[in-house]
Amino acid sequence: SDSEARKPPTEPGLVVTTRPTFNLCLLQTYRIPYLPIMYSIEFIVGLIGNLIVICGYVFCLKEWKCSNIYLFNLSITDLAFLCTLPLLVNQYNHEGQWQFSDFTCHLDRFLLYNNMYLSILFLTCISVDRYLLVNNPLKTYRFQSKRGAMFVCFLLYVSVTLALIPMLVIIELQNGGSCTDYASSGSAQYNFIYSMCLTIFCFIFPQCVMIFSGIQTTARALKKMSKQHRRNISLEKPLNLVILAVGSFTVFFTPYHIMRNLRIISRMKSLGFLSCTKSYIKAGYTVTRPIAYLNAATNPIFYFLLGDKFRETLMSSIKSIFHRMFPCFGRRDTQASCSSYGLGGRREEERGKTRLFSDSSCKNPSQSCSQLPTRSLAVGSS
């Protein structure tokens, strides 16, 4: 108003006016639905990929190894993690208003973090398993046995669940009806201590283990590459898996944990952060969250890189189903046989071989076509 824009003069003849100032923090921002779009894409892609992997393990894989157990549990936790995203998408589509109960808010956020850290620890177990395989491929440790792997998985489920119970108290449903993120809830001082504990034990420590395993695996694999033709042991797949695991782990989770702790620190009133700085930190934290959650959608790549007959078994099953649904598409011999029907021929299976008989070769009507010489259709023959 005019009264606020013009202040009383402090000296005779001096008028002090207040003019609007340009502030980057007060710029009108375009409300791009970044979070709901990213969460929706991650949910759809991750749901399809992890369901394919789970079905492949349940229906196609007969012989389970240690690595299969870790990868199967990784897929289960990723799927459970992705199932928490639709509720968050619903909240953001309703302008941040939580449409469900207080209990659902706590449960959804708890399951999100619980399965995220379980996924991190299962990735660590896979890296250690690959390291042991490359280090001594002819020896099996207890960690690599079926019972040992199942016990480790059970121990991780119990430990992570107990470690995240305090989050049920920290997460809160605000008066405005918004189910806030962990970093934006509760007391900033206590949350920072708890967040640092999670960061150290559930991120930094697993990351150090994965980096160590990756370096050792790479070094030993390069030494043994020249000998693998004599020992008939392939080291390329374990090496690729460890490198990809360490790289994706660092890219996905490092920015998230840095920005989460900065977000909690910025909420401490004693530090006196400017509102502009708080806005920048909050925006950075918002950007890194979907990047970290992207890990659950990309983990199915590990199942195909790992091998261990899983990829071959799954692809063989998919091809078998496809050929049953479309028998005249794909294989050469099948295409030739199917195309022969259009030329007046007929296909007949005899002793496991496909033979083609031409009706035009029956010169004598009383003579059976089955008595004529036959020509076998070999794949690739002209």
Short mmCIF file of C-alpha atoms in Angstrom, two decimals:
data_model
loop_
_atom_site.label_atom_id
_atom_site.label_comp_id
_atom_site.label_asym_id
_atom_site.label_seq_id
_atom_site.Cartn_x
_atom_site.Cartn_y
_atom_site.Cartn_z
CA SER A 1 0.00 0.00 0.00
CA ASP A 2 0.99 3.70 -0.29
CA SER A 3 1.32 4.10 3.46
CA GLU A 4 3.76 1.19 3.61
CA ALA A 5 5.69 2.28 0.55
CA ARG A 6 6.34 5.80 1.94
CA LYS A 7 7.98 6.24 5.35
CA PRO A 8 8.15 9.45 7.42
CA PRO A 9 11.22 11.58 6.60
CA THR A 10 14.07 11.28 9.09
CA GLU A 11 15.46 14.63 8.07
CA PRO A 12 13.68 17.75 6.74
CA GLY A 13 13.14 17.45 3.01
CA LEU A 14 14.25 13.76 2.88
CA VAL A 15 11.72 11.16 1.88
CA VAL A 16 12.63 7.44 2.17
CA THR A 17 10.68 5.16 -0.16
CA THR A 18 10.61 1.39 -0.21
CA ARG A 19 10.70 -0.09 -3.71
CA PRO A 20 10.06 -3.67 -4.66
CA THR A 21 13.32 -5.59 -4.81
CA PHE A 22 14.18 -8.50 -7.08
CA ASN A 23 14.55 -11.73 -5.12
CA LEU A 24 15.31 -15.03 -6.78
CA CYS A 25 13.57 -16.91 -4.02
CA LEU A 26 10.32 -15.04 -4.68
CA LEU A 27 10.21 -15.82 -8.38
CA GLN A 28 7.05 -17.48 -9.51
CA THR A 29 7.91 -21.08 -10.26
CA TYR A 30 6.17 -23.21 -12.81
CA ARG A 31 4.42 -26.09 -11.10
CA ILE A 32 5.92 -28.90 -13.11
CA PRO A 33 4.71 -32.22 -11.62
CA TYR A 34 8.24 -33.60 -11.38
CA LEU A 35 7.66 -36.04 -8.53
CA PRO A 36 4.40 -37.65 -9.74
CA ILE A 37 5.74 -38.04 -13.28
CA MET A 38 9.00 -39.62 -12.13
CA TYR A 39 7.29 -41.86 -9.57
CA SER A 40 4.75 -43.03 -12.15
CA ILE A 41 7.45 -43.92 -14.69
CA GLU A 42 9.50 -45.74 -12.06
CA PHE A 43 6.46 -47.65 -10.84
CA ILE A 44 5.40 -48.84 -14.31
CA VAL A 45 8.89 -49.76 -15.55
CA GLY A 46 9.97 -51.32 -12.25
CA LEU A 47 6.73 -53.24 -11.82
CA ILE A 48 7.02 -54.88 -15.24
CA GLY A 49 10.72 -55.67 -14.87
CA ASN A 50 10.56 -57.08 -11.36
CA LEU A 51 7.42 -59.13 -12.04
CA ILE A 52 9.12 -60.73 -15.05
CA VAL A 53 12.13 -61.57 -12.90
CA ILE A 54 10.04 -62.98 -10.04
CA CYS A 55 7.99 -65.13 -12.43
CA GLY A 56 11.19 -66.26 -14.10
CA TYR A 57 12.63 -67.41 -10.79
CA VAL A 58 9.44 -69.09 -9.59
CA PHE A 59 8.43 -70.88 -12.79
CA CYS A 60 11.62 -71.25 -14.84
CA LEU A 61 14.62 -71.64 -12.55
CA LYS A 62 14.98 -75.15 -11.12
CA GLU A 63 18.44 -75.04 -9.54
CA TRP A 64 18.82 -72.14 -7.11
CA LYS A 65 22.24 -70.86 -6.11
CA CYS A 66 23.35 -68.36 -3.51
CA SER A 67 23.31 -65.49 -5.98
CA ASN A 68 19.79 -66.42 -7.09
CA ILE A 69 18.54 -66.16 -3.50
CA TYR A 70 20.01 -62.68 -3.05
CA LEU A 71 18.71 -61.51 -6.42
CA PHE A 72 15.25 -62.92 -5.78
CA ASN A 73 15.01 -61.12 -2.43
CA LEU A 74 16.33 -57.97 -4.09
CA SER A 75 13.48 -58.19 -6.59
CA ILE A 76 10.92 -58.75 -3.82
CA THR A 77 12.10 -55.70 -1.87
CA ASP A 78 12.20 -53.57 -5.03
CA LEU A 79 8.64 -54.60 -5.87
CA ALA A 80 7.45 -53.80 -2.34
CA PHE A 81 9.25 -50.45 -2.55
CA LEU A 82 7.61 -49.57 -5.86
CA CYS A 83 4.16 -50.37 -4.44
CA THR A 84 4.54 -47.44 -2.03
CA LEU A 85 4.88 -44.90 -4.86
CA PRO A 86 1.24 -44.80 -6.11
CA LEU A 87 0.06 -43.39 -2.77
CA LEU A 88 2.65 -40.63 -3.01
CA VAL A 89 1.61 -39.90 -6.59
CA ASN A 90 -1.96 -39.58 -5.39
CA GLN A 91 -0.89 -37.08 -2.74
CA TYR A 92 1.03 -34.88 -5.19
CA ASN A 93 -1.85 -34.96 -7.67
CA HIS A 94 -4.10 -33.58 -4.90
CA GLU A 95 -1.77 -30.63 -4.24
CA GLY A 96 0.02 -32.33 -1.37
CA GLN A 97 -3.12 -33.41 0.49
CA TRP A 98 -2.95 -36.93 1.92
CA GLN A 99 -6.17 -38.76 1.04
CA PHE A 100 -5.76 -41.70 3.39
CA SER A 101 -5.49 -42.38 7.11
CA ASP A 102 -2.69 -41.38 9.46
CA PHE A 103 -1.73 -45.04 9.85
CA THR A 104 -1.42 -45.43 6.07
CA CYS A 105 0.88 -42.40 5.95
CA HIS A 106 3.24 -43.89 8.54
CA LEU A 107 3.12 -47.35 6.97
CA ASP A 108 3.76 -46.11 3.43
CA ARG A 109 6.79 -44.02 4.40
CA PHE A 110 8.14 -46.78 6.64
CA LEU A 111 7.89 -49.44 3.91
CA LEU A 112 9.50 -47.06 1.43
CA TYR A 113 12.64 -46.56 3.52
CA ASN A 114 12.65 -50.14 4.79
CA ASN A 115 12.74 -51.65 1.32
CA MET A 116 15.14 -49.02 0.01
CA TYR A 117 17.78 -49.93 2.59
CA LEU A 118 17.08 -53.64 2.18
CA SER A 119 17.76 -53.20 -1.53
CA ILE A 120 21.07 -51.50 -0.73
CA LEU A 121 22.15 -54.32 1.57
CA PHE A 122 21.14 -57.05 -0.89
CA LEU A 123 23.21 -55.30 -3.57
CA THR A 124 26.11 -55.38 -1.12
CA CYS A 125 25.64 -59.12 -0.58
CA ILE A 126 25.66 -59.67 -4.34
CA SER A 127 28.91 -57.74 -4.70
CA VAL A 128 30.54 -59.77 -1.92
CA ASP A 129 29.30 -62.99 -3.51
CA ARG A 130 30.79 -61.97 -6.88
CA TYR A 131 34.06 -61.03 -5.18
CA LEU A 132 34.31 -64.45 -3.53
CA LEU A 133 33.49 -66.13 -6.84
CA VAL A 134 36.30 -64.32 -8.66
CA ASN A 135 38.73 -64.59 -5.74
CA ASN A 136 38.38 -68.34 -5.36
CA PRO A 137 35.90 -69.82 -7.86
CA LEU A 138 36.58 -73.41 -6.79
CA LYS A 139 35.76 -72.81 -3.13
CA THR A 140 32.33 -72.32 -1.58
CA TYR A 141 32.04 -70.32 1.65
CA ARG A 142 29.19 -70.60 4.13
CA PHE A 143 28.03 -67.21 2.95
CA GLN A 144 27.61 -68.72 -0.53
CA SER A 145 25.63 -71.78 0.52
CA LYS A 146 21.85 -71.88 0.18
CA ARG A 147 21.27 -72.03 3.92
CA GLY A 148 23.83 -69.34 4.54
CA ALA A 149 22.19 -67.03 2.00
CA MET A 150 18.73 -67.63 3.45
CA PHE A 151 20.00 -66.90 6.95
CA VAL A 152 21.68 -63.68 5.79
CA CYS A 153 18.45 -62.56 4.10
CA PHE A 154 16.43 -63.28 7.23
CA LEU A 155 18.96 -61.41 9.36
CA LEU A 156 18.80 -58.38 7.06
CA TYR A 157 15.00 -58.28 7.12
CA VAL A 158 14.90 -58.32 10.91
CA SER A 159 17.79 -55.88 11.41
CA VAL A 160 16.55 -53.22 8.98
CA THR A 161 12.99 -53.43 10.28
CA LEU A 162 14.14 -52.91 13.87
CA ALA A 163 16.50 -50.10 12.86
CA LEU A 164 13.70 -48.19 11.13
CA ILE A 165 11.08 -48.45 13.89
CA PRO A 166 11.96 -44.91 15.17
CA MET A 167 10.88 -43.58 11.80
CA LEU A 168 7.29 -44.49 12.66
CA VAL A 169 7.47 -41.90 15.44
CA ILE A 170 9.34 -39.27 13.41
CA ILE A 171 7.06 -39.27 10.35
CA GLU A 172 3.97 -37.16 10.92
CA LEU A 173 0.83 -36.05 9.16
CA GLN A 174 0.85 -32.27 9.21
CA ASN A 175 -2.14 -30.14 10.12
CA GLY A 176 -2.57 -29.22 6.48
CA GLY A 177 -3.14 -32.89 5.66
CA SER A 178 0.25 -33.60 4.05
CA CYS A 179 2.16 -36.83 4.68
CA THR A 180 5.60 -35.28 4.96
CA ASP A 181 8.90 -36.87 4.10
CA TYR A 182 11.18 -38.06 6.88
CA ALA A 183 13.67 -35.22 6.39
CA SER A 184 10.87 -32.66 6.74
CA SER A 185 9.28 -34.14 9.86
CA GLY A 186 9.88 -33.99 13.59
CA SER A 187 12.73 -32.38 15.48
CA ALA A 188 15.64 -31.46 13.20
CA GLN A 189 18.26 -32.03 15.94
CA TYR A 190 17.17 -35.59 16.74
CA ASN A 191 16.43 -36.41 13.11
CA PHE A 192 19.92 -35.42 12.06
CA ILE A 193 21.52 -37.82 14.56
CA TYR A 194 19.24 -40.64 13.43
CA SER A 195 19.77 -39.80 9.74
CA MET A 196 23.55 -39.85 10.16
CA CYS A 197 23.34 -43.29 11.79
CA LEU A 198 21.34 -44.59 8.84
CA THR A 199 23.73 -42.92 6.42
CA ILE A 200 26.82 -44.46 8.04
CA PHE A 201 25.58 -48.01 8.64
CA CYS A 202 23.14 -48.43 5.74
CA PHE A 203 24.89 -46.40 3.04
CA ILE A 204 28.55 -45.47 3.67
CA PHE A 205 29.53 -48.86 5.11
CA PRO A 206 27.83 -50.86 2.31
CA GLN A 207 29.32 -48.47 -0.23
CA CYS A 208 32.83 -49.03 1.15
CA VAL A 209 32.27 -52.79 1.02
CA MET A 210 31.06 -52.58 -2.58
CA ILE A 211 33.95 -50.34 -3.65
CA PHE A 212 36.47 -52.66 -1.99
CA SER A 213 34.84 -55.69 -3.60
CA GLY A 214 34.77 -53.92 -6.94
CA ILE A 215 38.45 -52.94 -6.84
CA GLN A 216 39.58 -56.38 -5.67
CA THR A 217 37.33 -58.15 -8.17
CA THR A 218 38.61 -56.02 -11.04
CA ALA A 219 42.25 -56.53 -10.08
CA ARG A 220 41.97 -60.29 -9.64
CA ALA A 221 39.80 -60.72 -12.72
CA LEU A 222 42.33 -58.95 -14.92
CA LYS A 223 45.05 -61.27 -13.63
CA LYS A 224 43.00 -64.37 -14.28
CA MET A 225 41.66 -63.35 -17.68
CA SER A 226 44.75 -64.83 -19.33
CA LYS A 227 44.26 -68.12 -17.49
CA GLN A 228 40.53 -68.56 -17.88
CA HIS A 229 40.84 -70.45 -21.19
CA ARG A 230 42.85 -73.12 -19.40
CA ARG A 231 40.60 -73.27 -16.34
CA ASN A 232 37.38 -72.92 -18.35
CA ILE A 233 36.00 -70.32 -15.90
CA SER A 234 34.32 -67.17 -17.17
CA LEU A 235 35.08 -64.04 -15.14
CA GLU A 236 33.53 -61.48 -17.45
CA LYS A 237 29.99 -61.65 -16.05
CA PRO A 238 30.94 -61.31 -12.36
CA LEU A 239 33.27 -58.46 -13.27
CA ASN A 240 30.58 -56.58 -15.22
CA LEU A 241 28.07 -57.10 -12.43
CA VAL A 242 30.32 -55.66 -9.73
CA ILE A 243 31.30 -52.64 -11.84
CA LEU A 244 27.68 -51.88 -12.69
CA ALA A 245 26.56 -52.38 -9.09
CA VAL A 246 29.17 -50.00 -7.67
CA GLY A 247 28.58 -47.40 -10.37
CA SER A 248 24.80 -47.35 -10.11
CA PHE A 249 24.94 -47.48 -6.33
CA THR A 250 27.11 -44.35 -6.21
CA VAL A 251 25.12 -42.42 -8.81
CA PHE A 252 21.71 -43.20 -7.36
CA PHE A 253 22.23 -42.95 -3.61
CA THR A 254 25.11 -40.53 -2.96
CA PRO A 255 23.29 -37.31 -4.00
CA TYR A 256 20.19 -38.40 -2.09
CA HIS A 257 21.94 -38.97 1.24
CA ILE A 258 23.93 -35.74 0.94
CA MET A 259 20.84 -33.65 0.23
CA ARG A 260 18.74 -35.40 2.86
CA ASN A 261 21.19 -34.53 5.61
CA LEU A 262 21.52 -30.98 4.28
CA ARG A 263 17.73 -30.69 4.29
CA ILE A 264 17.60 -31.68 7.97
CA ILE A 265 20.46 -29.32 8.86
CA SER A 266 18.73 -26.42 7.10
CA ARG A 267 15.72 -26.89 9.38
CA MET A 268 17.77 -26.23 12.52
CA LYS A 269 16.75 -22.79 13.76
CA SER A 270 19.97 -22.36 15.72
CA LEU A 271 22.01 -22.31 12.49
CA GLY A 272 19.99 -19.45 11.05
CA PHE A 273 19.70 -20.52 7.41
CA LEU A 274 18.19 -17.93 5.09
CA SER A 275 14.83 -18.80 3.61
CA CYS A 276 16.35 -18.57 0.15
CA THR A 277 19.04 -21.12 1.05
CA LYS A 278 16.41 -23.40 2.57
CA SER A 279 14.43 -23.25 -0.66
CA TYR A 280 17.45 -24.22 -2.74
CA ILE A 281 18.31 -27.13 -0.44
CA LYS A 282 14.71 -28.34 -0.41
CA ALA A 283 14.58 -28.17 -4.21
CA GLY A 284 17.83 -30.13 -4.48
CA TYR A 285 16.52 -32.75 -2.08
CA THR A 286 13.33 -33.03 -4.10
CA VAL A 287 15.32 -33.67 -7.28
CA THR A 288 17.51 -36.39 -5.74
CA ARG A 289 14.66 -38.47 -4.31
CA PRO A 290 13.36 -39.88 -7.62
CA ILE A 291 16.97 -40.47 -8.70
CA ALA A 292 17.53 -42.68 -5.66
CA TYR A 293 14.22 -44.46 -6.18
CA LEU A 294 15.19 -45.14 -9.80
CA ASN A 295 17.43 -47.90 -8.47
CA ALA A 296 14.43 -50.16 -7.87
CA ALA A 297 13.37 -49.84 -11.51
CA THR A 298 16.82 -50.56 -12.96
CA ASN A 299 17.83 -53.47 -10.74
CA PRO A 300 16.35 -56.09 -13.14
CA ILE A 301 19.37 -55.36 -15.36
CA PHE A 302 21.47 -57.27 -12.83
CA TYR A 303 19.50 -60.45 -13.40
CA PHE A 304 20.46 -60.50 -17.07
CA LEU A 305 24.09 -59.52 -16.46
CA LEU A 306 24.59 -62.08 -13.73
CA GLY A 307 23.80 -65.07 -15.91
CA ASP A 308 23.95 -68.23 -13.80
CA LYS A 309 21.60 -69.80 -16.36
CA PHE A 310 18.79 -67.46 -15.30
CA ARG A 311 18.92 -65.32 -18.43
CA GLU A 312 19.19 -68.36 -20.68
CA THR A 313 16.33 -70.14 -18.91
CA LEU A 314 14.06 -67.10 -18.94
CA MET A 315 14.71 -66.27 -22.60
CA SER A 316 14.18 -69.90 -23.58
CA SER A 317 10.83 -69.95 -21.78
CA ILE A 318 9.77 -66.68 -23.42
CA LYS A 319 10.71 -67.99 -26.88
CA SER A 320 8.84 -71.23 -26.23
CA ILE A 321 5.68 -69.36 -25.24
CA PHE A 322 6.04 -67.02 -28.21
CA HIS A 323 6.41 -69.90 -30.70
CA ARG A 324 3.35 -71.60 -29.26
CA MET A 325 1.31 -68.44 -29.71
CA PHE A 326 2.74 -67.64 -33.17
CA PRO A 327 3.91 -70.93 -34.74
CA CYS A 328 4.47 -69.36 -38.18
CA PHE A 329 6.80 -66.62 -36.97
CA GLY A 330 10.48 -66.79 -36.07
CA ARG A 331 12.15 -70.05 -37.07
CA ARG A 332 13.11 -70.76 -40.68
CA ASP A 333 11.85 -74.29 -40.83
CA THR A 334 8.53 -73.26 -39.33
CA GLN A 335 8.18 -70.38 -41.79
CA ALA A 336 8.93 -72.69 -44.74
CA SER A 337 6.45 -75.29 -43.52
CA CYS A 338 3.72 -72.74 -42.89
CA SER A 339 4.27 -71.06 -46.25
CA SER A 340 3.96 -74.43 -47.98
CA TYR A 341 0.32 -74.65 -46.94
CA GLY A 342 -0.44 -71.73 -49.22
CA LEU A 343 1.14 -73.61 -52.19
CA GLY A 344 -1.03 -76.68 -51.83
CA GLY A 345 1.43 -78.73 -49.83
CA ARG A 346 1.00 -80.32 -46.44
CA ARG A 347 3.30 -80.78 -43.46
CA GLU A 348 3.69 -84.05 -41.61
CA GLU A 349 5.75 -84.92 -38.54
CA GLU A 350 7.52 -88.30 -38.79
CA ARG A 351 10.16 -89.50 -36.32
CA GLY A 352 10.94 -85.99 -35.12
CA LYS A 353 11.72 -84.68 -38.64
CA THR A 354 9.65 -82.31 -40.79
CA ARG A 355 8.94 -83.62 -44.27
CA LEU A 356 7.19 -81.89 -47.13
CA PHE A 357 5.05 -83.68 -49.67
CA SER A 358 3.92 -82.06 -52.90
CA ASP A 359 0.45 -83.04 -54.08
CA SER A 360 1.47 -82.26 -57.64
CA SER A 361 3.95 -85.20 -57.63
CA CYS A 362 1.12 -87.76 -57.39
CA LYS A 363 0.89 -88.62 -61.07
CA ASN A 364 -1.05 -91.83 -60.44
CA PRO A 365 -4.26 -91.06 -58.57
CA SER A 366 -4.29 -94.54 -57.04
CA GLN A 367 -0.76 -94.12 -55.73
CA SER A 368 -0.45 -92.78 -52.22
CA CYS A 369 1.69 -89.71 -51.75
CA SER A 370 3.28 -91.29 -48.72
CA GLN A 371 4.89 -93.87 -51.04
CA LEU A 372 6.76 -91.22 -53.01
CA PRO A 373 10.32 -90.09 -52.23
CA THR A 374 10.42 -87.42 -49.60
CA ARG A 375 12.64 -84.38 -49.16
CA SER A 376 13.70 -83.33 -45.70
CA LEU A 377 13.58 -79.62 -44.83
CA ALA A 378 16.86 -78.79 -43.17
CA VAL A 379 17.37 -75.39 -41.59
CA GLY A 380 19.42 -73.16 -43.84
CA SER A 381 19.23 -75.57 -46.85
CA SER A 382 18.54 -74.16 -50.32
#
